[in-house]
C-alpha positions as protocol buffer text, in pm:
chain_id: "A"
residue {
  index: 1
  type: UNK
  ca { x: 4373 y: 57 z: 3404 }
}
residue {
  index: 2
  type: UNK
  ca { x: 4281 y: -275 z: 3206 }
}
residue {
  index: 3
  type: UNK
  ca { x: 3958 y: -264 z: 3405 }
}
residue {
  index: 4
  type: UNK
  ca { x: 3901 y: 120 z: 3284 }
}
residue {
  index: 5
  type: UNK
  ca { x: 3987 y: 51 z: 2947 }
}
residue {
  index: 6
  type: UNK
  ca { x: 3743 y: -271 z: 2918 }
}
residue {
  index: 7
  type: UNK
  ca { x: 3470 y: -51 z: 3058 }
}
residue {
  index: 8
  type: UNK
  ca { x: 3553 y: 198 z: 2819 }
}
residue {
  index: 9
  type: UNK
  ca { x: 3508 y: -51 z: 2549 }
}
residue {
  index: 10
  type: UNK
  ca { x: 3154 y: -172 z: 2687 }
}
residue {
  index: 11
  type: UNK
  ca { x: 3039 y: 218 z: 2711 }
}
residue {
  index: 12
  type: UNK
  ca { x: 3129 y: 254 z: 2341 }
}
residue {
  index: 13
  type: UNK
  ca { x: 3009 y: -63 z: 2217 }
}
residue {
  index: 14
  type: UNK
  ca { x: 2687 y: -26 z: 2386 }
}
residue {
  index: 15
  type: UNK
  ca { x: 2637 y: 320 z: 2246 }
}
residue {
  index: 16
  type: UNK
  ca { x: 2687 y: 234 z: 1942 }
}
residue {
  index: 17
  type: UNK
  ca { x: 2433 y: -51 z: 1912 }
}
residue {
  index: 18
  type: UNK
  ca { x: 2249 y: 217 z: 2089 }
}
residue {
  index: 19
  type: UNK
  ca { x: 2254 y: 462 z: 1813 }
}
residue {
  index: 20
  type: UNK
  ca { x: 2243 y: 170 z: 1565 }
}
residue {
  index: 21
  type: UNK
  ca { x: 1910 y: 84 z: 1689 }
}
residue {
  index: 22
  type: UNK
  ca { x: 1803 y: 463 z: 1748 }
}
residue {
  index: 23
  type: UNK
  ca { x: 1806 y: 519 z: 1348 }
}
residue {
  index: 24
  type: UNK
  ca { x: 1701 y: 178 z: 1251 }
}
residue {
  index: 25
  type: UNK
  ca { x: 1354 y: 288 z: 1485 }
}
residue {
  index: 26
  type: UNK
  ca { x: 1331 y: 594 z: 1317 }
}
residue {
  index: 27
  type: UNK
  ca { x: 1367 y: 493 z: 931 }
}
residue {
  index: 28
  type: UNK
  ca { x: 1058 y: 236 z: 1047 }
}
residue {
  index: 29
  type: UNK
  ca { x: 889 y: 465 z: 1170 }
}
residue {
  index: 30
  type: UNK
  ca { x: 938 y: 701 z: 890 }
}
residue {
  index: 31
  type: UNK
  ca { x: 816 y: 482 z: 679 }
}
residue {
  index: 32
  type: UNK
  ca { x: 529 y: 361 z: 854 }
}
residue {
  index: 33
  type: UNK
  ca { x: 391 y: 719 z: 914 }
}
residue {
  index: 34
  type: UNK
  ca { x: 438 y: 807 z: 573 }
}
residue {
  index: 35
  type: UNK
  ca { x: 196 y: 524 z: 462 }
}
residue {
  index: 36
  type: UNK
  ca { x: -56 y: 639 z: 732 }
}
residue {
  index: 37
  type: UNK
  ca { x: -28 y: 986 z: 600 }
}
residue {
  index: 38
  type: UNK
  ca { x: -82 y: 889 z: 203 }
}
residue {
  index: 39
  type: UNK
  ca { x: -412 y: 631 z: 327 }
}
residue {
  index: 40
  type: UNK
  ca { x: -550 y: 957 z: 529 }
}
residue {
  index: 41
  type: UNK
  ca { x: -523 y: 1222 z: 276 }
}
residue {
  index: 42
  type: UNK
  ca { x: -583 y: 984 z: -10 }
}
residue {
  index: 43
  type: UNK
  ca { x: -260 y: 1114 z: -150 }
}
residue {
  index: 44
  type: UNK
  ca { x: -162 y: 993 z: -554 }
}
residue {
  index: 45
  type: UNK
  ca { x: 193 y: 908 z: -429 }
}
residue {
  index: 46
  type: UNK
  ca { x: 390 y: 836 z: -79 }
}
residue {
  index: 47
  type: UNK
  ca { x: 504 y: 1182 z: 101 }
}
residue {
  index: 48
  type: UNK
  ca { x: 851 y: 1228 z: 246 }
}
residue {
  index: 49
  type: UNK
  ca { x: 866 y: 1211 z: 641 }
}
residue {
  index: 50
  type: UNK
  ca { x: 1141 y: 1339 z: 840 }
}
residue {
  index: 51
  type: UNK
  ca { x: 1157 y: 1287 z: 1200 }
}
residue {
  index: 52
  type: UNK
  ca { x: 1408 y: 1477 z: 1350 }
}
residue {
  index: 53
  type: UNK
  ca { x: 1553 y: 1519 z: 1708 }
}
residue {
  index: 54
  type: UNK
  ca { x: 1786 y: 1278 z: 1890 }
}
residue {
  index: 55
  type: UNK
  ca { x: 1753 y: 1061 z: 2051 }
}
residue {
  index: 56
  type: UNK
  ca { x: 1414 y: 888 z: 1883 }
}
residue {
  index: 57
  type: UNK
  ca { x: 1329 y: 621 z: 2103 }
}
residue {
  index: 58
  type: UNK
  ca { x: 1306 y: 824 z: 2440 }
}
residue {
  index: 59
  type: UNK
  ca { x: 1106 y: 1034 z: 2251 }
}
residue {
  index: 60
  type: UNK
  ca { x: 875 y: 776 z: 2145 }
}
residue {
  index: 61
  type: UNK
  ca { x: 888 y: 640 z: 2543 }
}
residue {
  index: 62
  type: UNK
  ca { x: 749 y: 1044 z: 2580 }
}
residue {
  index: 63
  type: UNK
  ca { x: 451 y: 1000 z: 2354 }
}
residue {
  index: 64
  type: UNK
  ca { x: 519 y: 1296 z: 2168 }
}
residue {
  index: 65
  type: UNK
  ca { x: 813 y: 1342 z: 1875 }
}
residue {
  index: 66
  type: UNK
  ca { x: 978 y: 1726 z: 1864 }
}
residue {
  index: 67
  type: UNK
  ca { x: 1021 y: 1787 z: 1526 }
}
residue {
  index: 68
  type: UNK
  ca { x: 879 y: 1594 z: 1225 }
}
residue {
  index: 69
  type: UNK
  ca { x: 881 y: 1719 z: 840 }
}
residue {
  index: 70
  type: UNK
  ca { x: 662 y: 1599 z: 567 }
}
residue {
  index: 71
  type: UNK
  ca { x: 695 y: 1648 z: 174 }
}
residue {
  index: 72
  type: UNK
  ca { x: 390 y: 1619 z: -55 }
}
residue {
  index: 73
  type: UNK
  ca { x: 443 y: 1663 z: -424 }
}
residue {
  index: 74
  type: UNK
  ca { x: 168 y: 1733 z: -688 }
}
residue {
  index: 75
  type: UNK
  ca { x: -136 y: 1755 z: -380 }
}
residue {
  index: 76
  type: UNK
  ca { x: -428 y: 1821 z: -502 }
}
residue {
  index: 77
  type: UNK
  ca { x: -649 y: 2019 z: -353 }
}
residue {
  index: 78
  type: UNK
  ca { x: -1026 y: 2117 z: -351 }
}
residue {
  index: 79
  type: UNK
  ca { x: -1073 y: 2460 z: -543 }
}
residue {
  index: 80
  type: UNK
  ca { x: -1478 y: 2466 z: -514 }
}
residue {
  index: 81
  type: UNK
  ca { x: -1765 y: 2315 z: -771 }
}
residue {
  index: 82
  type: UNK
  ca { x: -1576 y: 1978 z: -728 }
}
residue {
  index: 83
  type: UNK
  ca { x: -1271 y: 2141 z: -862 }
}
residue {
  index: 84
  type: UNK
  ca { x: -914 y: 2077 z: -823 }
}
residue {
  index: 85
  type: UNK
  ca { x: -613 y: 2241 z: -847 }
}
residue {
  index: 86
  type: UNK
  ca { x: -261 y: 2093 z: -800 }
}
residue {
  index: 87
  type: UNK
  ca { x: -34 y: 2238 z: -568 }
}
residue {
  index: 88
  type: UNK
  ca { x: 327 y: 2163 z: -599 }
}
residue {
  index: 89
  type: UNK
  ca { x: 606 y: 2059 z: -315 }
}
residue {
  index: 90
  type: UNK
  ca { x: 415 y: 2114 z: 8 }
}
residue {
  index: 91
  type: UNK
  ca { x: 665 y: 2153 z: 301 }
}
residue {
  index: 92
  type: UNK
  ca { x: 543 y: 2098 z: 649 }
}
residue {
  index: 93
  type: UNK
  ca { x: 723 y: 2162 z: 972 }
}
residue {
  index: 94
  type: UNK
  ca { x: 545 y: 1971 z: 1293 }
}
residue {
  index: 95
  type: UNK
  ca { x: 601 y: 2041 z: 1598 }
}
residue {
  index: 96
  type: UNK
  ca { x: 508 y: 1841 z: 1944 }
}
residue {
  index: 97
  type: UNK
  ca { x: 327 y: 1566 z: 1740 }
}
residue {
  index: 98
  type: UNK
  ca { x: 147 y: 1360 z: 2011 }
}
residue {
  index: 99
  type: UNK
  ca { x: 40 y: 978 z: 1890 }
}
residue {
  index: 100
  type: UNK
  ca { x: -197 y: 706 z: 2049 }
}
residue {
  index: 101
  type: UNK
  ca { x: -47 y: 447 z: 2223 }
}
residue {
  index: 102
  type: UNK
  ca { x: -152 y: 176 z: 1898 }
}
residue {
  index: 103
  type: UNK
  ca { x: 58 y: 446 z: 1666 }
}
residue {
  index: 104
  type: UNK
  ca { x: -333 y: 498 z: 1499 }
}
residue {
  index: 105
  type: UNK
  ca { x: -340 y: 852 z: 1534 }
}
residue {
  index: 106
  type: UNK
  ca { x: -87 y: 1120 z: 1546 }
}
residue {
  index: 107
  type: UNK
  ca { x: -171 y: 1502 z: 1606 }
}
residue {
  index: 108
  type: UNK
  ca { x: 62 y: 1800 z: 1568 }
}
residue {
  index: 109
  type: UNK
  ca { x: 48 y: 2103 z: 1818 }
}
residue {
  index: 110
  type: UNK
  ca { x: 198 y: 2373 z: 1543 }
}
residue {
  index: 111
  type: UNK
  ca { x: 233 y: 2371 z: 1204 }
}
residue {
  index: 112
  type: UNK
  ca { x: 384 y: 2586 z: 915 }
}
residue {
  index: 113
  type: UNK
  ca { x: 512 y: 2561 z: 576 }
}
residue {
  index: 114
  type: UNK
  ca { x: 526 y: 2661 z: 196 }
}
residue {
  index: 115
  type: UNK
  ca { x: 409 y: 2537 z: -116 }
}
residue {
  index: 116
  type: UNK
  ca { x: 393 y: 2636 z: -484 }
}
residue {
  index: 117
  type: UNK
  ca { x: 98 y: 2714 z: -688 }
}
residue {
  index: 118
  type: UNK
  ca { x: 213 y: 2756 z: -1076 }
}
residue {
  index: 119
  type: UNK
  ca { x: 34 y: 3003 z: -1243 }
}
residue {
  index: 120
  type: UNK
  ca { x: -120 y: 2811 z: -1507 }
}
residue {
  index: 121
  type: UNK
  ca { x: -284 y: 2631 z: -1247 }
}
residue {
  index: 122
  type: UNK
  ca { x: -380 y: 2963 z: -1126 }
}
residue {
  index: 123
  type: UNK
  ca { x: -585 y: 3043 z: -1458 }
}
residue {
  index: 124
  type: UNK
  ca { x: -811 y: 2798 z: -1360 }
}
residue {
  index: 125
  type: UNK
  ca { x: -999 y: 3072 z: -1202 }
}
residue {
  index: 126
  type: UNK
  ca { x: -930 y: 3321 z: -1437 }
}
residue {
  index: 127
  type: UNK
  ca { x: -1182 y: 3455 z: -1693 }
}
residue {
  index: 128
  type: UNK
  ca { x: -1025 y: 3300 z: -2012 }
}
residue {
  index: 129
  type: UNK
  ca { x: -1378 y: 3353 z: -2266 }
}
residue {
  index: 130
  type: UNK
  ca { x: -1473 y: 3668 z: -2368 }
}
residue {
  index: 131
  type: UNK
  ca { x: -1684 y: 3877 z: -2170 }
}
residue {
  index: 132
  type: UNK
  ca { x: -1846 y: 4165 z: -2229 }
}
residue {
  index: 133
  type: UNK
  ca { x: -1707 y: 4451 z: -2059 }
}
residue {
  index: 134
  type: UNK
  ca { x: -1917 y: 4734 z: -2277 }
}
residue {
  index: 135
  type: UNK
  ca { x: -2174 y: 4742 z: -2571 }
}
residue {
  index: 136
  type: UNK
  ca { x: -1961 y: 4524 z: -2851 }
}
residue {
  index: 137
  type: UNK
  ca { x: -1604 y: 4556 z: -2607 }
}
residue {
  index: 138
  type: UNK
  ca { x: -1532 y: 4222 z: -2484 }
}
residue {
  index: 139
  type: UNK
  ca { x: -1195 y: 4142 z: -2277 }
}
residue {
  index: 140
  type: UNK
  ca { x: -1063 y: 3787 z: -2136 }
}
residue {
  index: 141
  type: UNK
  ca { x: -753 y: 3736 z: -1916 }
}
residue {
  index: 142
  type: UNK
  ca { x: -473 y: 3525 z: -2189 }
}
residue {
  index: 143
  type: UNK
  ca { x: -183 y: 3470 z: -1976 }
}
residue {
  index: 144
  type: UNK
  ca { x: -58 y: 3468 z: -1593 }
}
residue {
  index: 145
  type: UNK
  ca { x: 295 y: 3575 z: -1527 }
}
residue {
  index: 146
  type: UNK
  ca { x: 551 y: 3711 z: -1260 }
}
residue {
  index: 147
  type: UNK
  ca { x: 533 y: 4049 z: -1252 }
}
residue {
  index: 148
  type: UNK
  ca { x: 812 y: 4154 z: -1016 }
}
residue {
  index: 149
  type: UNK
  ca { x: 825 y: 4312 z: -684 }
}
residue {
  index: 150
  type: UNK
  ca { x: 597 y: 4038 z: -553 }
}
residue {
  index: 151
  type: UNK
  ca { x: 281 y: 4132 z: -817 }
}
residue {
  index: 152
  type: UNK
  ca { x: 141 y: 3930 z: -1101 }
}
residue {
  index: 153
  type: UNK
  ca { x: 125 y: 4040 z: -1437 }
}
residue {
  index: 154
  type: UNK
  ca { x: -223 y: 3950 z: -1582 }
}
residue {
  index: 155
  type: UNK
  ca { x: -225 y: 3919 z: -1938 }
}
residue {
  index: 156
  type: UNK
  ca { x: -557 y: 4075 z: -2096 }
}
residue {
  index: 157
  type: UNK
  ca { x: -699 y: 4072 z: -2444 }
}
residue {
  index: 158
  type: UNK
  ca { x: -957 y: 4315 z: -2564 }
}
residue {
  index: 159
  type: UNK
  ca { x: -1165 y: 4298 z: -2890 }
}
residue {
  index: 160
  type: UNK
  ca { x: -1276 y: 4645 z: -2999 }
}
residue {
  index: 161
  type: UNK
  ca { x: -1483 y: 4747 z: -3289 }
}
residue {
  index: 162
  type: UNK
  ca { x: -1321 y: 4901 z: -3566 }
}
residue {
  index: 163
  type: UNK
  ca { x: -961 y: 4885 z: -3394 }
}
residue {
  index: 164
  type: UNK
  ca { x: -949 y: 4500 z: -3332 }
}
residue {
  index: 165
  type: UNK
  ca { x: -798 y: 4321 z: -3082 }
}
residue {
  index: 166
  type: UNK
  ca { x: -569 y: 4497 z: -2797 }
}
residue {
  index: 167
  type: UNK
  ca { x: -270 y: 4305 z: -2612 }
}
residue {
  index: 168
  type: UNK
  ca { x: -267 y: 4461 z: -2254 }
}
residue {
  index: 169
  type: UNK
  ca { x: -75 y: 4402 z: -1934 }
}
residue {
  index: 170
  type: UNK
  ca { x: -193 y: 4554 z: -1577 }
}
residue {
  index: 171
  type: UNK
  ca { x: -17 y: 4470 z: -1247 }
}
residue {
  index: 172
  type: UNK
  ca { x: -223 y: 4274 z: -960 }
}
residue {
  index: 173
  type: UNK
  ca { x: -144 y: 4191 z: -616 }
}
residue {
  index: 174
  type: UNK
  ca { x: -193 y: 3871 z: -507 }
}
residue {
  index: 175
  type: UNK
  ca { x: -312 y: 3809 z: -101 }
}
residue {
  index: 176
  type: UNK
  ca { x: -486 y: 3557 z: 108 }
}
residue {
  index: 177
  type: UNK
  ca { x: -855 y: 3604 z: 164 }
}
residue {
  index: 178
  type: UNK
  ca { x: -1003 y: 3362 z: 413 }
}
residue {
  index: 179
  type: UNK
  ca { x: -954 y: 3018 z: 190 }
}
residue {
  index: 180
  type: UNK
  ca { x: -946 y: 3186 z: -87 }
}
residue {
  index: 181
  type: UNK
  ca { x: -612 y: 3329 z: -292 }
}
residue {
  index: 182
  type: UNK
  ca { x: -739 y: 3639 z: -404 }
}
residue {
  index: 183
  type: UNK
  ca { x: -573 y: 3880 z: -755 }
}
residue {
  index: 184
  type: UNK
  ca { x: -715 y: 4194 z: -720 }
}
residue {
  index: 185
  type: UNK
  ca { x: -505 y: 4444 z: -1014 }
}
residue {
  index: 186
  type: UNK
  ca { x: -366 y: 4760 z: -886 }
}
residue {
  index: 187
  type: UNK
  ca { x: -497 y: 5001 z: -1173 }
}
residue {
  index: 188
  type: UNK
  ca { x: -597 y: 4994 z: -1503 }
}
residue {
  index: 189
  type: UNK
  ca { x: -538 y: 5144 z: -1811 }
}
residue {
  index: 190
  type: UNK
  ca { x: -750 y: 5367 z: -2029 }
}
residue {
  index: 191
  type: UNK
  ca { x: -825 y: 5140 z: -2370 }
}
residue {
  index: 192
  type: UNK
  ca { x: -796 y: 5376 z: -2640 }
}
residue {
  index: 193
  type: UNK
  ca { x: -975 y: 5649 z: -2453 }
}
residue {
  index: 194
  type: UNK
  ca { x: -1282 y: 5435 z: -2459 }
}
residue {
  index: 195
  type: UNK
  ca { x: -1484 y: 5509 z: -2093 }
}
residue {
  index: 196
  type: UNK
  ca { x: -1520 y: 5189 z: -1943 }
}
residue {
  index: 197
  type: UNK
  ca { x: -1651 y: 5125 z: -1584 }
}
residue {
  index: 198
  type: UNK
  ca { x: -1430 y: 5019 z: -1342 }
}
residue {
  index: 199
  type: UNK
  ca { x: -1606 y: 4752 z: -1188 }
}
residue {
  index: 200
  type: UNK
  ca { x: -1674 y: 4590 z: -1552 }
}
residue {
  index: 201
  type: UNK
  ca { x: -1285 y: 4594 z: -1665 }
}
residue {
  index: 202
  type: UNK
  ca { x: -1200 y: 4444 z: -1241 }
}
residue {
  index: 203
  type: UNK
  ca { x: -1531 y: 4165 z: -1371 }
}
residue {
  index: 204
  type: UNK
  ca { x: -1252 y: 4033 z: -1558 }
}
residue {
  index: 205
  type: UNK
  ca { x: -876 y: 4133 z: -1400 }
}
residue {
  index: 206
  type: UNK
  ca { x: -953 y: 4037 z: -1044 }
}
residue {
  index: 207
  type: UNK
  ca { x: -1059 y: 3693 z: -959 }
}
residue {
  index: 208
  type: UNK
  ca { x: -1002 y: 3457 z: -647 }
}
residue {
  index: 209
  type: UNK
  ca { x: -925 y: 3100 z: -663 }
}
residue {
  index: 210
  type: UNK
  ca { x: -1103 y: 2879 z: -366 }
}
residue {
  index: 211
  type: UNK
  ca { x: -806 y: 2657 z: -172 }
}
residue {
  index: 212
  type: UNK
  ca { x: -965 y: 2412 z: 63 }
}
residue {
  index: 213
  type: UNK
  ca { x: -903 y: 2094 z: 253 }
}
residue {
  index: 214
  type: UNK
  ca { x: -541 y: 2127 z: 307 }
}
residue {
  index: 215
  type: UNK
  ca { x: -372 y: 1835 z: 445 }
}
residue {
  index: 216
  type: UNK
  ca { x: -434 y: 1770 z: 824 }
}
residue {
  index: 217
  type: UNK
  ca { x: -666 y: 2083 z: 848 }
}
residue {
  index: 218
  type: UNK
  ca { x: -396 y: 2368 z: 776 }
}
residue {
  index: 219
  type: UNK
  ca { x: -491 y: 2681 z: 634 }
}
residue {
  index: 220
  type: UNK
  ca { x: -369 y: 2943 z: 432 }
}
residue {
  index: 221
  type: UNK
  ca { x: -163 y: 3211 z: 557 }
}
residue {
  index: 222
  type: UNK
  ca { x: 75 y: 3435 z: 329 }
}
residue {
  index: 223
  type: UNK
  ca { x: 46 y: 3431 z: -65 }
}
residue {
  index: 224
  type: UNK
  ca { x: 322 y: 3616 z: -309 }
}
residue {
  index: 225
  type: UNK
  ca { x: 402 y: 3610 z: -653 }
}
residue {
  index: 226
  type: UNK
  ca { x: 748 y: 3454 z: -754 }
}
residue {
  index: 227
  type: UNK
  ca { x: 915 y: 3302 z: -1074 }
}
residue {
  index: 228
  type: UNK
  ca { x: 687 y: 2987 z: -1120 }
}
residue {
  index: 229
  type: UNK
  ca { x: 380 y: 3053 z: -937 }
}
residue {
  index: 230
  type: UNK
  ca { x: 222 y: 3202 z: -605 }
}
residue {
  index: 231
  type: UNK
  ca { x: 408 y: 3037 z: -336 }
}
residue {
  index: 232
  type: UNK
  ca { x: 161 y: 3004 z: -20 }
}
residue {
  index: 233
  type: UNK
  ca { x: 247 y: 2967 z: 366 }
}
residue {
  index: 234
  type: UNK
  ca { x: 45 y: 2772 z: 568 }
}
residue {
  index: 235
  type: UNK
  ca { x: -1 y: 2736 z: 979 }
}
residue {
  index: 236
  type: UNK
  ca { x: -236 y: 2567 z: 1145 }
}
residue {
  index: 237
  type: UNK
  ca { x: -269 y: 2405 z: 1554 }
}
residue {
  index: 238
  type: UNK
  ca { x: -392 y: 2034 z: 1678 }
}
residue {
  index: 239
  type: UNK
  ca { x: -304 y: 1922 z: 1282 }
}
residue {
  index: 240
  type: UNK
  ca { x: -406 y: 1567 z: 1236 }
}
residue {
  index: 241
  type: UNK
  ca { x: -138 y: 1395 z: 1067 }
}
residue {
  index: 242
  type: UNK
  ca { x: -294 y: 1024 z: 1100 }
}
residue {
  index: 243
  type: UNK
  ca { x: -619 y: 870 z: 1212 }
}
């Protein structure tokens, strides 16, 4: 029984030291593939890397981690003409992330996640100066908002002769079009019974804003309206996270 009970001990004391070592791996390597990640992308700021899965080392001995997350806040992205537009708290699930043997280069099979476009960021694209929609009518979008039921309410203000300026609100849905998120507006309203072409009032309502260069090559993939922005899903396959 002494014999048992000293083994016992060992077994314990040895998994322990185990474990102890397990997470002390993992925090360093947390760390050190965060700093790979902010050199590659260029990032403003150090992301937030999570690997998961237990236990790490025999993972590592595998060449390939499970499960790793990554946090980006304020990523810029490019939005087309040398543009940029800021994309807030980028969440990225990894899974089967492979790495060279010198740590280098690390490559994720799958990817998804969410992020958070605010809508001011939004009007970037938006057709803020008056344009002319008709002879001496001219309209330009004033305000971005959440519109309910997963639409955008687009804020428009029309001059008009003799009556002035016009406050209106129309309705838009917002979707993903190749790299592009897209506001096309559902219908729109007669202005003062004035007969106005549809395609010069949409010139105006429905825009697109270019979203490109994603970290690690991920695309777009859902888009919906919500409280404080558009919030975005993204996917991609073989995303490089380092090298």
């Amino acid at each position: 029984m002494r014999a048992l009970r000293i083994l016992l001990i060992v077994v314990v004391v040895l998994g322990g030291l185990f474990v102890a070592a397990d997470r002390i791996a993992v925090h360093f390597a947390e760390g050190e593939a965060a700093d790979r990640l902010r050199a590659t992308e260029n990032l403003p700021r150090t992301p937030d890397v999570s690997i998961n899965g237990f236990p790490f080392l025999t993972q590592v001995a595998g060449g390939e981690l499970d499960d790793v997350e990554v946090g980006i806040q304020d990523y810029e992205a490019a939005a087309g003409d040398g543009e940029k537009i800021r994309i807030d708290d980028l969440q990225a699930h990894m899974r089967g992330v492979r790495f060279s043997g010198d740590y280098s280069s690390a490559t994720a099979a799958s990817a998804t996640g969410t992020a958070t476009i605010a809508y001011d960021e939004l009007m970037k694209a938006a057709k803020s100066e008056p344009t002319e929609v008709a002879p001496d009518i001219t309209a330009r979008v004033v305000s971005l908002g959440d519109g309910g039921n997963g639409k955008i309410k687009v804020g428009v203000e029309v001059e008009l002769p003799v009556l002035g300026t016009r406050q209106l609100s129309v309705l838009s849905t917002v979707s993903v079009k190749g790299d592009n998120v897209e506001v096309r507006t559902d219908s729109l309203p007669e202005l003062a019974g004035l007969d106005l072409a549809e395609n010069s009032v949409r010139e105006i309502t429905d825009f697109q804003q270019a979203i490109d260069d994603l970290p690690g090559g991920i695309r777009l993939d859902k888009v919906e309206a919500a409280a404080d922005g558009v919030e975005i899903s993204v996917k991609g396959s073989d995303v490089r996270l380092a090298g």
